Coordinates of C-alpha atoms in Angstrom, one line a residue:
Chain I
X1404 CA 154.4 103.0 122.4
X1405 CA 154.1 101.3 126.1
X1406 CA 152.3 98.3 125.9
X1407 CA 149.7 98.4 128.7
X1408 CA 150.2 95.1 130.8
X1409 CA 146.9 93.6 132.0
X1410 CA 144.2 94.4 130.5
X1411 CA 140.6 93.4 131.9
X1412 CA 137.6 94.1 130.2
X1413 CA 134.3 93.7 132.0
X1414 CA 131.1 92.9 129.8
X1415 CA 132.5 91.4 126.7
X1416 CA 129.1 92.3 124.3
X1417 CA 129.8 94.1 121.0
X1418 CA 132.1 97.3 122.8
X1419 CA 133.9 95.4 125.1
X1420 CA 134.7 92.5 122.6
X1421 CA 135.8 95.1 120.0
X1422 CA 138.3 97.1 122.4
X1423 CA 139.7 93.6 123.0
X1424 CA 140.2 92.9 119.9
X1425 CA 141.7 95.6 118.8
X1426 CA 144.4 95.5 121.6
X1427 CA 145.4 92.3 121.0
X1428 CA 146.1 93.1 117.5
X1429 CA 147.9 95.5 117.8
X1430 CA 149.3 93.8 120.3
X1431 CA 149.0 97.3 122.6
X1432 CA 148.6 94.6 125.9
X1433 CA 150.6 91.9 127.1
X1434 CA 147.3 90.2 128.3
X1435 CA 143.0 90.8 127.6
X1436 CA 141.2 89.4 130.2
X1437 CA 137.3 88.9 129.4
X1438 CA 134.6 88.7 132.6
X1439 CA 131.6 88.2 132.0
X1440 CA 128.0 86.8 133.6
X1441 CA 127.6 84.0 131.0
X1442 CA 129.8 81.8 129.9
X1443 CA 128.0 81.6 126.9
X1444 CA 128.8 85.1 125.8
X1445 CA 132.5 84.7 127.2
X1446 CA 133.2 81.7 124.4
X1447 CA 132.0 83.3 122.0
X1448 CA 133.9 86.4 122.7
X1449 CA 137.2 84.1 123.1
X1450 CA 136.0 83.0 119.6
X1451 CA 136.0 85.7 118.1
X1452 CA 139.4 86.5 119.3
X1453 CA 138.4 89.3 120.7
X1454 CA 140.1 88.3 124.8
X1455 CA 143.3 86.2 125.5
X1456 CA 141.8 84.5 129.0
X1457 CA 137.8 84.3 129.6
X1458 CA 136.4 84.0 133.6
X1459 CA 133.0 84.1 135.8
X1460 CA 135.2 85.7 138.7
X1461 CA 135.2 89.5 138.4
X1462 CA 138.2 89.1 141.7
X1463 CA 140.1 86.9 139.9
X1464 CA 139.6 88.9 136.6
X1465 CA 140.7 92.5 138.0
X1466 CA 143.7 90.6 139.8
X1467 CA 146.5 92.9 139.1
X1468 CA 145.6 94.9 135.7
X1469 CA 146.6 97.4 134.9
X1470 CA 143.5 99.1 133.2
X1471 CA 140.3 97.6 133.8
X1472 CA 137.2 98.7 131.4
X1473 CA 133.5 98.3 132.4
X1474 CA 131.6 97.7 129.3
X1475 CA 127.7 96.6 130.8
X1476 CA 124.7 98.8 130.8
X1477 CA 124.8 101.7 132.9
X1478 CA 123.5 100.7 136.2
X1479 CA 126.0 97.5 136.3
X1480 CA 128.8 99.9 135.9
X1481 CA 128.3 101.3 138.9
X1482 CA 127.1 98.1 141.0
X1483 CA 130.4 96.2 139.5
X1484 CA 132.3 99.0 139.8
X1485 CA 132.4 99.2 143.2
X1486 CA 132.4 95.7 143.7
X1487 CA 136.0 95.6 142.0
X1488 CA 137.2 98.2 144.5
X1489 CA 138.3 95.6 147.0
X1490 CA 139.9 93.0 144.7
X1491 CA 142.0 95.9 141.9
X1492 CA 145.7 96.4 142.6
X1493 CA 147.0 99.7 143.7
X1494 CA 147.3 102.4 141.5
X1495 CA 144.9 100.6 139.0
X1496 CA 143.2 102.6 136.3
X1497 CA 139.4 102.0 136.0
X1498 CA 137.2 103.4 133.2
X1499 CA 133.6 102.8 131.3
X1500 CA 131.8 103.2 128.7
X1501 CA 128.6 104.1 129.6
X1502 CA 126.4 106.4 127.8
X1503 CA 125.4 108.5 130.6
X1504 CA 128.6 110.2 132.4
X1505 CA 127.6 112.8 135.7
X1506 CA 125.5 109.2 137.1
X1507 CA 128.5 107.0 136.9
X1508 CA 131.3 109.2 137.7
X1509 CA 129.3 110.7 140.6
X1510 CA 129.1 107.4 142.2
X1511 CA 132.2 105.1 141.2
X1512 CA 134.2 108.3 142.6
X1513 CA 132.0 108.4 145.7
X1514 CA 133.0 104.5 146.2
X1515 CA 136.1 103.2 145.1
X1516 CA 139.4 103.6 147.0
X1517 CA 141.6 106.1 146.5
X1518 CA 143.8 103.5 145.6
X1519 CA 141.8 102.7 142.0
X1520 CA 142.0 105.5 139.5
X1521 CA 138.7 106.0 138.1
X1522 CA 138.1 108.3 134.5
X1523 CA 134.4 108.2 133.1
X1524 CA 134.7 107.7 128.9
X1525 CA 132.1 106.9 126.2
X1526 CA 133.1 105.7 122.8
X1527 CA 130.8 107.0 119.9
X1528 CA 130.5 103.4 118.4
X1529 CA 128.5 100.5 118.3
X1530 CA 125.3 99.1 116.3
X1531 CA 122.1 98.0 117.3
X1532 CA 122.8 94.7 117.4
X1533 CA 125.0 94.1 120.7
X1534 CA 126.4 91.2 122.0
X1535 CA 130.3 89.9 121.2
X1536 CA 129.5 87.8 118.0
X1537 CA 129.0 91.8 116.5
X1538 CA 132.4 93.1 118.1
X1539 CA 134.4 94.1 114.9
X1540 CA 138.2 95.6 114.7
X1541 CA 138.9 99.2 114.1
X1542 CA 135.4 100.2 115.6
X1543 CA 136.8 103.1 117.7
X1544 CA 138.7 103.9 114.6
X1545 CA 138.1 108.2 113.7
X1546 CA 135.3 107.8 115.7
X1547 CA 134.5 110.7 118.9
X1548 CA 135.3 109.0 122.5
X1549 CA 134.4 111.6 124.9
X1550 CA 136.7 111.5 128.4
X1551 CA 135.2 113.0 131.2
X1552 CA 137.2 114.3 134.1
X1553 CA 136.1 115.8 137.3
X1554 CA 138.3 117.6 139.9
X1555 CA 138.6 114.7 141.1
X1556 CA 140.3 112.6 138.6
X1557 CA 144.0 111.6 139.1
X1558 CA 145.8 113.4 136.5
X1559 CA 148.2 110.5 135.7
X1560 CA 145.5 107.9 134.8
X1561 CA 143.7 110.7 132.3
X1562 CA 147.1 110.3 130.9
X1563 CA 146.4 106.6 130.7
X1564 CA 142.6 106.7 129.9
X1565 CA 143.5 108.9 127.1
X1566 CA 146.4 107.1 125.5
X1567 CA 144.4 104.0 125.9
X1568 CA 141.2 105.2 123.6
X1569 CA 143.8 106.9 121.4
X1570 CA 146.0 103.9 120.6
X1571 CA 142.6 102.4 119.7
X1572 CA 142.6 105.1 117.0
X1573 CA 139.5 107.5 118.2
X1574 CA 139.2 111.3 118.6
X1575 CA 139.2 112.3 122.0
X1576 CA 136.8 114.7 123.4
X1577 CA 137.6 115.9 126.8
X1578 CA 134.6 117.9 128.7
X1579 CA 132.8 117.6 131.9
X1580 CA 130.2 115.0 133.1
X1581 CA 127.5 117.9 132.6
X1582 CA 128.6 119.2 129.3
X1583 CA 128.7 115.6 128.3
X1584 CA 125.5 114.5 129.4
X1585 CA 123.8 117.4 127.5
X1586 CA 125.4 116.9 124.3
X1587 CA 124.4 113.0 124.1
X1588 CA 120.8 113.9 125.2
X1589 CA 120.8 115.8 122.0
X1590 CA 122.6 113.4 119.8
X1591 CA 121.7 110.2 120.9
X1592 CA 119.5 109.6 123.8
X1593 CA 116.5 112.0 122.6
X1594 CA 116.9 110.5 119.4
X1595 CA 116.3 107.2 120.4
X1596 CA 113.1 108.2 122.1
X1597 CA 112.2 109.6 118.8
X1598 CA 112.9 106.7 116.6
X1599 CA 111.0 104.6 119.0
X1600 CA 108.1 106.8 119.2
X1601 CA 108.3 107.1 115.1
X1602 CA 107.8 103.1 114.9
X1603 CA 105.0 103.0 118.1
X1604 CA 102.8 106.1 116.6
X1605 CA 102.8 104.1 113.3
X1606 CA 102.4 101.0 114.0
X1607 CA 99.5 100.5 111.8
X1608 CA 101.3 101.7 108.5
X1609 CA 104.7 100.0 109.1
X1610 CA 103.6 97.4 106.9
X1611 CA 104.3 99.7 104.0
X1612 CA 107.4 101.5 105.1
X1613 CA 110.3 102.1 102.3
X1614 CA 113.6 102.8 102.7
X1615 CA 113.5 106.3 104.6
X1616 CA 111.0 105.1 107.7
X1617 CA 113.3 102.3 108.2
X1618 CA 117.0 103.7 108.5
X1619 CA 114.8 106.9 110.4
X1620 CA 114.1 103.9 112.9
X1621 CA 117.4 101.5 112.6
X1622 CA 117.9 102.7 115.9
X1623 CA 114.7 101.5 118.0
X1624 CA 116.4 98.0 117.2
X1625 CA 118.6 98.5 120.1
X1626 CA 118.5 96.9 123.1
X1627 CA 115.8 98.1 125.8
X1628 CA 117.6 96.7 128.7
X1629 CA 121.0 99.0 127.8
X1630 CA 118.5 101.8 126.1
X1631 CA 116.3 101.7 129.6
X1632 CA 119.2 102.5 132.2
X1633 CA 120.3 105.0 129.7
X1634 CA 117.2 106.7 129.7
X1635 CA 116.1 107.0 133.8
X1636 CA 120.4 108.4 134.3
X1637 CA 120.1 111.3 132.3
X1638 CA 116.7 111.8 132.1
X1639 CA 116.5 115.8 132.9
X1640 CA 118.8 116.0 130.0
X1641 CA 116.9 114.1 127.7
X1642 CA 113.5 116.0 128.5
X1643 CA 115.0 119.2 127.9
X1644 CA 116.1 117.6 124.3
X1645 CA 112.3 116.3 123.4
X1646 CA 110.7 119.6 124.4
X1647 CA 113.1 121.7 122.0
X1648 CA 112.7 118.9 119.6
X1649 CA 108.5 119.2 120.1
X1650 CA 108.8 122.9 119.8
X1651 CA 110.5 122.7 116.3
X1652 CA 107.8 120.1 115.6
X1653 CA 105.1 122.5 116.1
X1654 CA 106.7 125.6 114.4
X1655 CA 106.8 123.2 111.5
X1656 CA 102.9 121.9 112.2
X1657 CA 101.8 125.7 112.3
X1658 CA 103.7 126.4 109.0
X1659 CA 101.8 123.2 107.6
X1660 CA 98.2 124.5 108.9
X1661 CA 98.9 128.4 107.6
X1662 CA 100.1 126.6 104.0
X1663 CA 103.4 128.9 104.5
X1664 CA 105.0 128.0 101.4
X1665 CA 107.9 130.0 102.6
X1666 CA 108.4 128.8 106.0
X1667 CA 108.5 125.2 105.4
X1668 CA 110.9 125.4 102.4
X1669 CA 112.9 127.6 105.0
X1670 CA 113.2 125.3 107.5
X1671 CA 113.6 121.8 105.0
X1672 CA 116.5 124.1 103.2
X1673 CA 117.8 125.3 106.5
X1674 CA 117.5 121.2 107.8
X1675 CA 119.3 119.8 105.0
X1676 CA 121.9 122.3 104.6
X1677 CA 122.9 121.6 108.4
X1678 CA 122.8 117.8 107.8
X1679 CA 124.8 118.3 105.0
X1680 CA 127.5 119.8 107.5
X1681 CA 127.9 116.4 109.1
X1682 CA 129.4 113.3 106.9
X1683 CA 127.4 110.7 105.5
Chain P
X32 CA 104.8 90.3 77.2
X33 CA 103.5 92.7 74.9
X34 CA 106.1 95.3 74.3
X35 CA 104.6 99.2 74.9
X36 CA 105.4 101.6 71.6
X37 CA 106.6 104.9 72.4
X38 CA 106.7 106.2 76.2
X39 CA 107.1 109.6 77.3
X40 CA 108.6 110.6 80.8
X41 CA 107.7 113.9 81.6
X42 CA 111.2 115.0 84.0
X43 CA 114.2 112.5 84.1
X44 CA 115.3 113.3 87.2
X45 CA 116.1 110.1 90.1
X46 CA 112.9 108.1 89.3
X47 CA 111.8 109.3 85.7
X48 CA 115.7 108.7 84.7
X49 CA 115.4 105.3 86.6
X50 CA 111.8 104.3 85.1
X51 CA 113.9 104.8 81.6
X52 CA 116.5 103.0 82.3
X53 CA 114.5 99.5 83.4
X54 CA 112.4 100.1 80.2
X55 CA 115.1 100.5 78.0
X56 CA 117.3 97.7 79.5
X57 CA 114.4 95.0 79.9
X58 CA 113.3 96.2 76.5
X59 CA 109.9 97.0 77.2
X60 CA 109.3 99.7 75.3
X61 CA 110.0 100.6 71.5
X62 CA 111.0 104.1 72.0
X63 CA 111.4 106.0 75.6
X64 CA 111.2 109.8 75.3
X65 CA 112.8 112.3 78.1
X66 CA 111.1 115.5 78.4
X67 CA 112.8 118.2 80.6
X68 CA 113.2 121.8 81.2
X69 CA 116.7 121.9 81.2
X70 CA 118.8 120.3 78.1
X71 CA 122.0 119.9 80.8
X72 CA 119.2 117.3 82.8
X73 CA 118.1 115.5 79.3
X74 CA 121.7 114.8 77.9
X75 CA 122.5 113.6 81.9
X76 CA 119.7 110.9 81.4
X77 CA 121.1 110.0 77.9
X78 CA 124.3 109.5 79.0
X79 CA 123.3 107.3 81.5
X80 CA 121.0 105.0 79.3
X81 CA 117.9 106.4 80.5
X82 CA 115.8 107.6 77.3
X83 CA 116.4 106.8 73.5
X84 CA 115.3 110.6 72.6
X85 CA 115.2 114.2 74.4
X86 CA 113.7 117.0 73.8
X87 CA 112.3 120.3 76.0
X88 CA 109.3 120.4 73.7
X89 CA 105.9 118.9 75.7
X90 CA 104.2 119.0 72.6
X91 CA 106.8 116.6 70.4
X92 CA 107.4 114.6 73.7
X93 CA 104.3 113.1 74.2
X94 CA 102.8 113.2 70.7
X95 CA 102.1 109.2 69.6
X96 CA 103.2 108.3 73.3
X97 CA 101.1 105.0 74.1
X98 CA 102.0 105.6 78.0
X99 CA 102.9 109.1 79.4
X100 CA 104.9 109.2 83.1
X101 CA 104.8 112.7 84.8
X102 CA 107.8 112.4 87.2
X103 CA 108.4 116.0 88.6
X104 CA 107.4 117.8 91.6
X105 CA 104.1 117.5 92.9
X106 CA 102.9 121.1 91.5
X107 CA 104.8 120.3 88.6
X108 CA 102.8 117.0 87.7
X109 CA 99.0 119.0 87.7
X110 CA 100.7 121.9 85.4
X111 CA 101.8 120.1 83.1
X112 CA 99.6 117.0 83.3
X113 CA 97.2 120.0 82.5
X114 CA 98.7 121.0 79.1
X115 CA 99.3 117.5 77.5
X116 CA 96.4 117.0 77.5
X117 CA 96.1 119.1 74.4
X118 CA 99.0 117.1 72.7
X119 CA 98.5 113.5 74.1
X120 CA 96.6 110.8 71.3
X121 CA 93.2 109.5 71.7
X122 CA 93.4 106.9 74.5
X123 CA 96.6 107.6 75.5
X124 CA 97.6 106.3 79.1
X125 CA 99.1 109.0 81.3
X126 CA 100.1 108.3 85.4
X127 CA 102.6 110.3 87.4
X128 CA 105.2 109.1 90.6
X129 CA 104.0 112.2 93.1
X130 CA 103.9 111.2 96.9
X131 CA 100.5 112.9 97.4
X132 CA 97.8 111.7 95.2
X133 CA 94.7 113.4 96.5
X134 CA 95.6 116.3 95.1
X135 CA 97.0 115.1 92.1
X136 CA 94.2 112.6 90.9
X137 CA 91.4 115.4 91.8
X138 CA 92.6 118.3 89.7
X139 CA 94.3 115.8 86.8
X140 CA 90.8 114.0 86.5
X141 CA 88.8 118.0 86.2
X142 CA 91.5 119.1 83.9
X143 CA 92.2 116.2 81.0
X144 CA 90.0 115.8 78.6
X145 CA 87.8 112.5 78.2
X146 CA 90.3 111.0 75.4
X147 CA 93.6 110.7 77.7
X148 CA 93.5 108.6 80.7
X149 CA 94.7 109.3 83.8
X150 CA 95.7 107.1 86.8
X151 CA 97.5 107.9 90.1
X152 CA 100.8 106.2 90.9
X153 CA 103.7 106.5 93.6
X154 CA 106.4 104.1 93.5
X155 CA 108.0 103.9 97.3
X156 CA 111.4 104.0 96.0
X157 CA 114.1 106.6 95.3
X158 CA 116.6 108.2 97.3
X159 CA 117.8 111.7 99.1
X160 CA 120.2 112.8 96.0
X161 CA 117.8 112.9 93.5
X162 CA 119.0 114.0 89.5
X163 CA 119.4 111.9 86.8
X164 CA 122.8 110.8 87.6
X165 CA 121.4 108.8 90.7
X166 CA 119.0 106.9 88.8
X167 CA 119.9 103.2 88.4
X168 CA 118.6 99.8 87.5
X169 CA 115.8 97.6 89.4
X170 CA 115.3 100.5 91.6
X171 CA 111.5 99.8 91.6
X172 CA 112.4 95.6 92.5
X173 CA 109.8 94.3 95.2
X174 CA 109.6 97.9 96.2
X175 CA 105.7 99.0 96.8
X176 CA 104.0 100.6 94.2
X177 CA 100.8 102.4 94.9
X178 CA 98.2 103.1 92.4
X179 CA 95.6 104.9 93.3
X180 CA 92.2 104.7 91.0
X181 CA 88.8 106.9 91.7
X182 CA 85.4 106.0 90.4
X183 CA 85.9 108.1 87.3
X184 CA 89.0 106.1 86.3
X185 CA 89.6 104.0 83.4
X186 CA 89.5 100.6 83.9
X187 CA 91.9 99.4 80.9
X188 CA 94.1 102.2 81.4
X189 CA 94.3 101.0 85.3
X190 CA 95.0 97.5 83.9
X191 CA 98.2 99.3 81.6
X192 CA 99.4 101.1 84.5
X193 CA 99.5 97.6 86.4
X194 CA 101.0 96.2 83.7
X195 CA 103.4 99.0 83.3
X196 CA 104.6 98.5 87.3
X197 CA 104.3 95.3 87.5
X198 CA 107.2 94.5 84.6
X199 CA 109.5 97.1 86.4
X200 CA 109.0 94.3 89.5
X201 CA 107.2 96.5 91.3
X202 CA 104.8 95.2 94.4
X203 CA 101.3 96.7 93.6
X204 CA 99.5 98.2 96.4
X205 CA 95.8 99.7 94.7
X206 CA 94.0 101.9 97.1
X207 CA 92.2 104.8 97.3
X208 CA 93.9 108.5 97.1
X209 CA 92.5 109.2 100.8
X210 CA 93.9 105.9 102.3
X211 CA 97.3 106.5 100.4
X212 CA 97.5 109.9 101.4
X213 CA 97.1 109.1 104.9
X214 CA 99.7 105.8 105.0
X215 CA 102.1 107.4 103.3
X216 CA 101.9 110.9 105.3
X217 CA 102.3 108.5 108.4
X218 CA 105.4 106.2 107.0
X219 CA 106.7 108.7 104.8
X220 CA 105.8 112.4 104.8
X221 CA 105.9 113.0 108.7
X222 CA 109.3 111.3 109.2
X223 CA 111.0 114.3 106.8
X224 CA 109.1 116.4 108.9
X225 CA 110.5 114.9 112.2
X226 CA 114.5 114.2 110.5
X227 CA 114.8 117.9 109.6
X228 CA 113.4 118.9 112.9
X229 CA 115.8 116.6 114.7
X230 CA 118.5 118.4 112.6
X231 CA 117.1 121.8 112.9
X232 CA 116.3 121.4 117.4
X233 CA 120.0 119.7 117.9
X234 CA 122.0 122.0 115.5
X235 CA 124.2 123.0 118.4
X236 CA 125.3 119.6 119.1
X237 CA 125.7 117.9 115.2
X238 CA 129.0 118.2 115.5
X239 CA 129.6 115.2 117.8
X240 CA 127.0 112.9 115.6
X241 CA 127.2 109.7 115.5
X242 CA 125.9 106.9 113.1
X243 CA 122.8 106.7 115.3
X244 CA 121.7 110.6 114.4
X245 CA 122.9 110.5 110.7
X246 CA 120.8 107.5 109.7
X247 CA 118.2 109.0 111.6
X248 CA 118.2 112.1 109.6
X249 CA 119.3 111.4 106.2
X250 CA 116.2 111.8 104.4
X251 CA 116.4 115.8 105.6
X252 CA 118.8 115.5 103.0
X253 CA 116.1 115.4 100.3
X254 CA 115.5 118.1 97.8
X255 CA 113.7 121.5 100.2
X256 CA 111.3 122.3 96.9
X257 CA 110.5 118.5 96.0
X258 CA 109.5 117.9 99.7
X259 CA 107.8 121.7 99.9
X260 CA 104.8 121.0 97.4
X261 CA 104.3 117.1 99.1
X262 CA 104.1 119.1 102.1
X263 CA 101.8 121.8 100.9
X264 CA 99.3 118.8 99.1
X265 CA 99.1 116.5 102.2
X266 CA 99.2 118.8 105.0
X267 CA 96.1 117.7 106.9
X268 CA 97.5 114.5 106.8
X269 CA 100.9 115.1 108.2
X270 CA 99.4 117.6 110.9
X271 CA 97.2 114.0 112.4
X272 CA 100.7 111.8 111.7
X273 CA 102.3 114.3 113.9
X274 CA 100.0 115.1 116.4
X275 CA 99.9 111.3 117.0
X276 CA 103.8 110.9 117.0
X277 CA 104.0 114.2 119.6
X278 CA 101.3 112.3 121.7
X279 CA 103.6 109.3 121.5
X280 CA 106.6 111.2 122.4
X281 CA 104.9 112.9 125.5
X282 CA 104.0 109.5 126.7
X283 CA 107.2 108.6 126.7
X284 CA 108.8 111.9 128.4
X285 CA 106.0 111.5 131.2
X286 CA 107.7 108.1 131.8
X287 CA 111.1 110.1 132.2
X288 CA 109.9 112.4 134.4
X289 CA 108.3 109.8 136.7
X290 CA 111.2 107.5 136.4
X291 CA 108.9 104.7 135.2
X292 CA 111.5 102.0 134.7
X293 CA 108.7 99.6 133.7
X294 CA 106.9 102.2 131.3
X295 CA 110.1 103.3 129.9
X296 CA 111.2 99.5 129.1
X297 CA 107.8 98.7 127.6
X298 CA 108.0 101.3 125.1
X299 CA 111.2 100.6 124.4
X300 CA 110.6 96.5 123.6
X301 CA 107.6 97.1 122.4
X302 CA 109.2 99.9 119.0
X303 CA 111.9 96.9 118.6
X304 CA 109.4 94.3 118.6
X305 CA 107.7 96.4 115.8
X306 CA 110.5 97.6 113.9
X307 CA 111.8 94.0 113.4
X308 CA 108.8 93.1 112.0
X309 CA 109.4 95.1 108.7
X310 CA 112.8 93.8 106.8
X311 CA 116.0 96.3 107.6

């Protein structure tokens, strides 16, 4: 396969550092460039080995790559997004991997030049822990990364965007912003509302909590900064999520309350065959 | 410690087969019994070390038995709690593993007659598989044990069941049924109810899962008719746990819907903060 030349990678916490990782070992770029806001975080990620060069200066970071990946929390995307604009070469290829699509496509297309070649992607990967020391190889490895074109999207740097997450080893999803954004309200965004709603409503009992109650909560250990932008770009989506989710809660309550014997062993049968659908 | 003669667990399923197994392998017992309805489940819970004898007869089971352990579903435990009772010895010492003791403990203490003893238990441990073939060693290790005695109860037969938990390295919680039924319907009971309603609301959209949503719902994995009668014995209980948690979720969908960064962030910090306060 092509090696991709340059590669810079903004934000260099547990996705960023694992995508540079795995480039350099399988050597799929000649360079991984790391930019980052602390230097702090930058070491470590240089470290781990996860980038070749580490810098402060996004403009002297983006210099001439080739592919340039924005791996912060949603609402830096877009502000350092445009900011790289001015200083990426021509015909560079820009892309993210933010969690909420329609918000950061809709404005990184609205403000880079035509000359940068922006594609919206999100990896289905990543822990609650964050941060580069958590960056691991093969992390993208069999796991979804949707790609989200608009009309608007150059069709050679899809090309690019797509052989890029696939060398990396993931399944590609291609769909719109919209389709997108509904799908991870459902799977991901509403359910991390939930989890952290489980652990607030209960705070009283979590003293006692086995096994179940915490990997049903694992998730509210994520980070409220990255969780927080999430939340207000896709919030429409998200509400409609929660209020199907509260309407099975209550057909559920009213089967408790009428003791329908039938009902509830309905719905736990019907529950658990359809998580058995999905792996472990 | 003294040794307990001849114990009789009344279903050998995950928990009975693993109660058998500690007792056998930390030689605690000079005989452990399996009693089932099934002869395919007893010689499952041989093979796999869990009981010395089997048999499908209640009657020979628990004859001579110094301690008796009903360890089947919760409608399951009063039924046949119910007819030992006519078998078990003078002063024999019977407890079950059910998740809802109210129920339990109130029509187990009308039913036995004076000579057997009863006491509540519910070890906080086990997993979604369930069947002999999951049980295994130390699965009751620094895990909470609730024990749940009533005025009427026995106070050397609480003292064996403490003993009896205790040397399977359980950590004793004693409480009342009505406090236990109303921690463990918050920290236990209504999180099935909200994983398989996660499941059931996103069906549509499980296909893209990630690890987030599978961890989230893996306990709607559990067993429909297990879960059905805890359901059925608790439900007051789980109705308050959930009308809290929907309260706590609208709270947080108001914050959407207003775009309340600060809210939204609060919430957010505020279920980490809590969640890493009890171990992963």
């Amino acid at each position: 396969m092509k090696k991709f030349n340059k590669i810079a990678i903004v934000g260099v916490g547990e996705i960023g550092g694992s995508i540079g990782m795995d480039l350099r070992k399988k050597r799929l770029a000649k360079k991984v460039v790391g930019i980052g806001r602390r230097k702090s975080s930058l070491l470590k990620a240089k470290k781990v080995g996860a980038v070749d060069e580490i810098t402060l200066s996004l403009e002297k970071g983006v210099k001439d790559a080739e592919v340039i990946i924005l791996a912060t929390p949603v609402f830096k995307i877009v502000e350092l997004g445009r900011k790289l604009g001015k200083f990426a070469k021509e015909g560079a290829v820009v892309t993210d991997v933010g969690s909420t699509k329609g918000y950061i496509v809709r404005n990184l297309e609205k403000t880079l030049p035509k000359r940068v070649k922006f594609v919206g992607s999100h990896p289905m990967a990543g822990s609650e822990k964050g941060g580069p020391l958590s960056a691991r190889r093969d992390l993208f490895k069999d796991r979804i990364c949707f790609i989200t074109p608009s009309p608007r999207t150059d069709i050679r740097a899809l090309a690019s965007v797509n052989r890029f997450w696939k060398s990396l080893g993931a399944k590609l999803v291609v769909i719109s912003c919209e389709k997108h954004d509904r799908i991870v309200a459902d799977i991901s965004q509403m359910v991390h509302v939930v989890a952290s709603s489980l652990v607030l409503s209960n705070k009283n009992s979590l003293k006692y909590s086995s096994s179940g109650l915490k990997d049903t909560t694992r998730i509210a250990l994520s980070d409220p900064k990255l969780w927080k932008d999430i939340c207000l770009t896709n919030e429409k989506e998200i509400v409609k999520s929660l209020d199907r989710f509260v309407e099975t809660v209550k057909s559920f309550r009213s089967a408790l309350t009428r003791k329908n014997t039938k009902g509830i062993r309905k719905m736990l049968a019907e529950a658990k065959s359809l998580r058995q659908g999905i792996s472990q």
